[in-house]
Short mmCIF file of C-alpha atoms in Angstrom, two decimals:
data_model
loop_
_atom_site.label_atom_id
_atom_site.label_comp_id
_atom_site.label_asym_id
_atom_site.label_seq_id
_atom_site.Cartn_x
_atom_site.Cartn_y
_atom_site.Cartn_z
CA UNK A 25 0.00 0.00 0.00
CA UNK A 26 1.40 3.40 -0.94
CA UNK A 27 1.07 6.61 1.03
CA UNK A 28 -1.18 8.13 -1.62
CA UNK A 29 -3.76 5.34 -1.61
CA UNK A 30 -3.61 4.67 2.13
CA UNK A 31 -5.27 8.02 2.75
CA UNK A 32 -7.77 7.95 -0.11
CA UNK A 33 -11.35 8.51 0.99
CA UNK A 34 -13.54 5.46 1.18
CA UNK A 35 -16.62 7.44 0.11
CA UNK A 36 -17.17 10.42 -2.15
CA UNK A 37 -17.25 13.28 0.36
CA UNK A 38 -15.10 12.42 3.34
CA UNK A 39 -15.28 14.40 6.51
CA UNK A 40 -12.12 15.34 8.33
CA UNK A 41 -11.46 13.01 11.21
CA UNK A 42 -10.00 14.33 14.43
CA UNK A 43 -8.55 11.69 16.71
CA UNK A 44 -8.65 13.07 20.24
CA UNK A 45 -6.43 11.10 22.59
CA UNK A 46 -7.57 12.23 26.02
CA UNK A 47 -8.13 10.34 29.27
CA UNK A 48 -10.03 13.17 30.98
CA UNK A 49 -13.76 12.77 30.36
CA UNK A 50 -14.27 16.42 31.38
CA UNK A 51 -11.78 17.71 28.78
CA UNK A 52 -13.27 15.41 26.15
CA UNK A 53 -16.79 16.69 26.81
CA UNK A 54 -15.72 20.35 26.59
CA UNK A 55 -13.81 19.60 23.39
CA UNK A 56 -16.76 17.74 21.86
CA UNK A 57 -19.22 20.54 22.73
CA UNK A 58 -16.92 23.13 21.19
CA UNK A 59 -16.53 21.12 17.98
CA UNK A 60 -20.31 21.21 17.57
CA UNK A 61 -20.16 25.03 17.61
CA UNK A 62 -17.41 25.35 14.98
CA UNK A 63 -18.52 25.41 11.37
CA UNK A 64 -16.22 22.57 10.29
CA UNK A 65 -17.45 19.25 9.00
CA UNK A 66 -15.50 16.69 11.02
CA UNK A 67 -15.94 13.48 12.93
CA UNK A 68 -14.38 13.11 16.36
CA UNK A 69 -12.94 9.76 17.34
CA UNK A 70 -11.87 9.42 20.95
CA UNK A 71 -9.22 7.19 22.47
CA UNK A 72 -8.42 7.21 26.18
CA UNK A 73 -5.16 5.24 26.30
CA UNK A 74 -1.95 4.97 24.33
CA UNK A 75 -2.65 1.35 23.49
CA UNK A 76 -6.08 2.26 22.16
CA UNK A 77 -4.77 4.99 19.82
CA UNK A 78 -2.11 2.66 18.42
CA UNK A 79 -4.75 -0.01 17.79
CA UNK A 80 -6.92 2.63 16.07
CA UNK A 81 -4.11 3.85 13.81
CA UNK A 82 -3.08 0.30 12.89
CA UNK A 83 -6.67 -0.94 12.46
CA UNK A 84 -6.24 -3.63 15.09
CA UNK A 85 -8.60 -5.06 17.67
CA UNK A 86 -11.95 -3.31 17.72
CA UNK A 87 -10.72 -0.86 15.04
CA UNK A 88 -10.44 -3.34 12.14
CA UNK A 89 -13.32 -1.85 10.12
CA UNK A 90 -11.43 0.32 7.60
CA UNK A 91 -14.60 2.07 6.46
CA UNK A 92 -15.52 3.11 10.01
CA UNK A 93 -12.01 3.83 11.33
CA UNK A 94 -10.26 5.80 8.58
CA UNK A 95 -6.94 7.49 9.22
CA UNK A 96 -7.39 10.83 10.98
CA UNK A 97 -6.76 14.23 9.41
CA UNK A 98 -5.43 15.43 12.75
CA UNK A 99 -4.39 13.88 16.07
CA UNK A 100 -4.74 15.85 19.31
CA UNK A 101 -2.59 13.95 21.79
CA UNK A 102 -2.44 14.31 25.55
CA UNK A 103 0.92 13.36 27.05
CA UNK A 104 -0.23 11.99 30.38
CA UNK A 105 -2.16 8.84 29.53
CA UNK A 106 -2.62 5.63 31.48
CA UNK A 107 -0.40 2.79 30.27
CA UNK A 108 1.55 3.76 27.18
CA UNK A 109 1.89 7.52 27.60
CA UNK A 110 1.62 10.17 24.91
CA UNK A 111 5.39 10.50 24.58
CA UNK A 112 5.72 6.88 23.53
CA UNK A 113 2.66 7.15 21.26
CA UNK A 114 4.21 10.18 19.55
CA UNK A 115 7.54 8.40 19.14
CA UNK A 116 5.83 5.32 17.70
CA UNK A 117 3.71 7.30 15.23
CA UNK A 118 6.59 9.45 14.03
CA UNK A 119 8.76 6.37 13.45
CA UNK A 120 6.16 4.82 11.13
CA UNK A 121 6.69 5.79 7.47
CA UNK A 122 2.94 6.13 6.78
CA UNK A 123 1.54 7.37 10.09
CA UNK A 124 4.19 10.07 10.52
CA UNK A 125 2.43 12.14 7.85
CA UNK A 126 -0.61 12.72 10.08
CA UNK A 127 -0.35 16.12 11.81
CA UNK A 128 -0.06 15.75 15.58
CA UNK A 129 -0.82 18.50 18.06
CA UNK A 130 0.19 17.88 21.64
CA UNK A 131 -2.72 19.10 23.75
CA UNK A 132 -1.49 18.73 27.30
CA UNK A 133 -1.50 20.40 30.69
CA UNK A 134 2.28 19.89 30.89
CA UNK A 135 4.34 23.05 30.54
CA UNK A 136 7.54 21.15 31.34
CA UNK A 137 10.30 22.38 29.03
CA UNK A 138 11.68 18.84 28.69
CA UNK A 139 8.29 17.59 27.45
CA UNK A 140 8.04 20.41 24.92
CA UNK A 141 11.59 19.85 23.69
CA UNK A 142 11.10 16.09 23.43
CA UNK A 143 7.89 16.46 21.43
CA UNK A 144 9.42 18.85 18.91
CA UNK A 145 12.46 16.60 18.58
CA UNK A 146 10.07 13.75 17.70
CA UNK A 147 8.43 15.83 14.97
CA UNK A 148 5.22 17.10 16.56
CA UNK A 149 3.49 19.79 14.51
CA UNK A 150 2.51 21.96 17.48
CA UNK A 151 2.49 21.90 21.27
CA UNK A 152 -0.47 23.55 22.99
CA UNK A 153 -0.79 23.82 26.76
CA UNK A 154 -4.43 23.26 27.71
CA UNK A 155 -5.93 26.38 29.20
CA UNK A 156 -7.47 25.73 32.61
CA UNK A 157 -10.06 28.45 32.06
CA UNK A 158 -13.11 27.03 30.20
CA UNK A 159 -13.67 30.03 27.88
CA UNK A 160 -9.98 29.99 26.92
CA UNK A 161 -10.12 26.21 26.46
CA UNK A 162 -13.10 26.67 24.12
CA UNK A 163 -11.33 29.42 22.16
CA UNK A 164 -8.22 27.26 21.88
CA UNK A 165 -10.20 24.33 20.44
CA UNK A 166 -11.93 26.65 18.00
CA UNK A 167 -8.63 28.14 16.74
CA UNK A 168 -6.95 24.73 16.49
CA UNK A 169 -9.74 23.25 14.43
CA UNK A 170 -10.06 26.26 12.15
CA UNK A 171 -6.34 26.30 11.50
CA UNK A 172 -5.69 22.58 11.06
CA UNK A 173 -8.91 21.52 9.33
CA UNK A 174 -10.02 24.58 7.40
CA UNK A 175 -6.96 26.70 6.55
CA UNK A 176 -4.02 24.31 6.66
CA UNK A 177 -3.21 22.43 3.48
CA UNK A 178 -2.30 18.88 4.39
CA UNK A 179 -0.12 16.54 2.41
CA UNK A 180 -2.78 13.90 3.02
CA UNK A 181 -5.71 15.67 1.36
#
């Protein structure tokens, strides 16, 4: 399978898929509500653990249905996950010749300089520290989605 046909749509008008990797149900709910307000046609897929996101991206386990679980247009990745953490997920994705083309935004509460440096060294596209204030969190989600799904030109589209 080549890169160009791996990311071909399986139906005529594909929606963008955002894969949100987040173990906080509260953050997920705020994110999901905000997506509904933004005028961008996208599906949100949610994974709570590092193992789950790797299964999703490799179409393994419960994610074997290629029509239902297409490759995402964007991954929003939390660093602090149960089990395999976001750092290892990032490293694994960016070492895969096909998956590394998917834009990854770290969306984490960590402002640790070592985390930020590590993520950029691994090839992350952006590092965003989650605002703790709900209105700022909502604005952040809005700006991220507008930029990455509406204005950014992706190699994969």
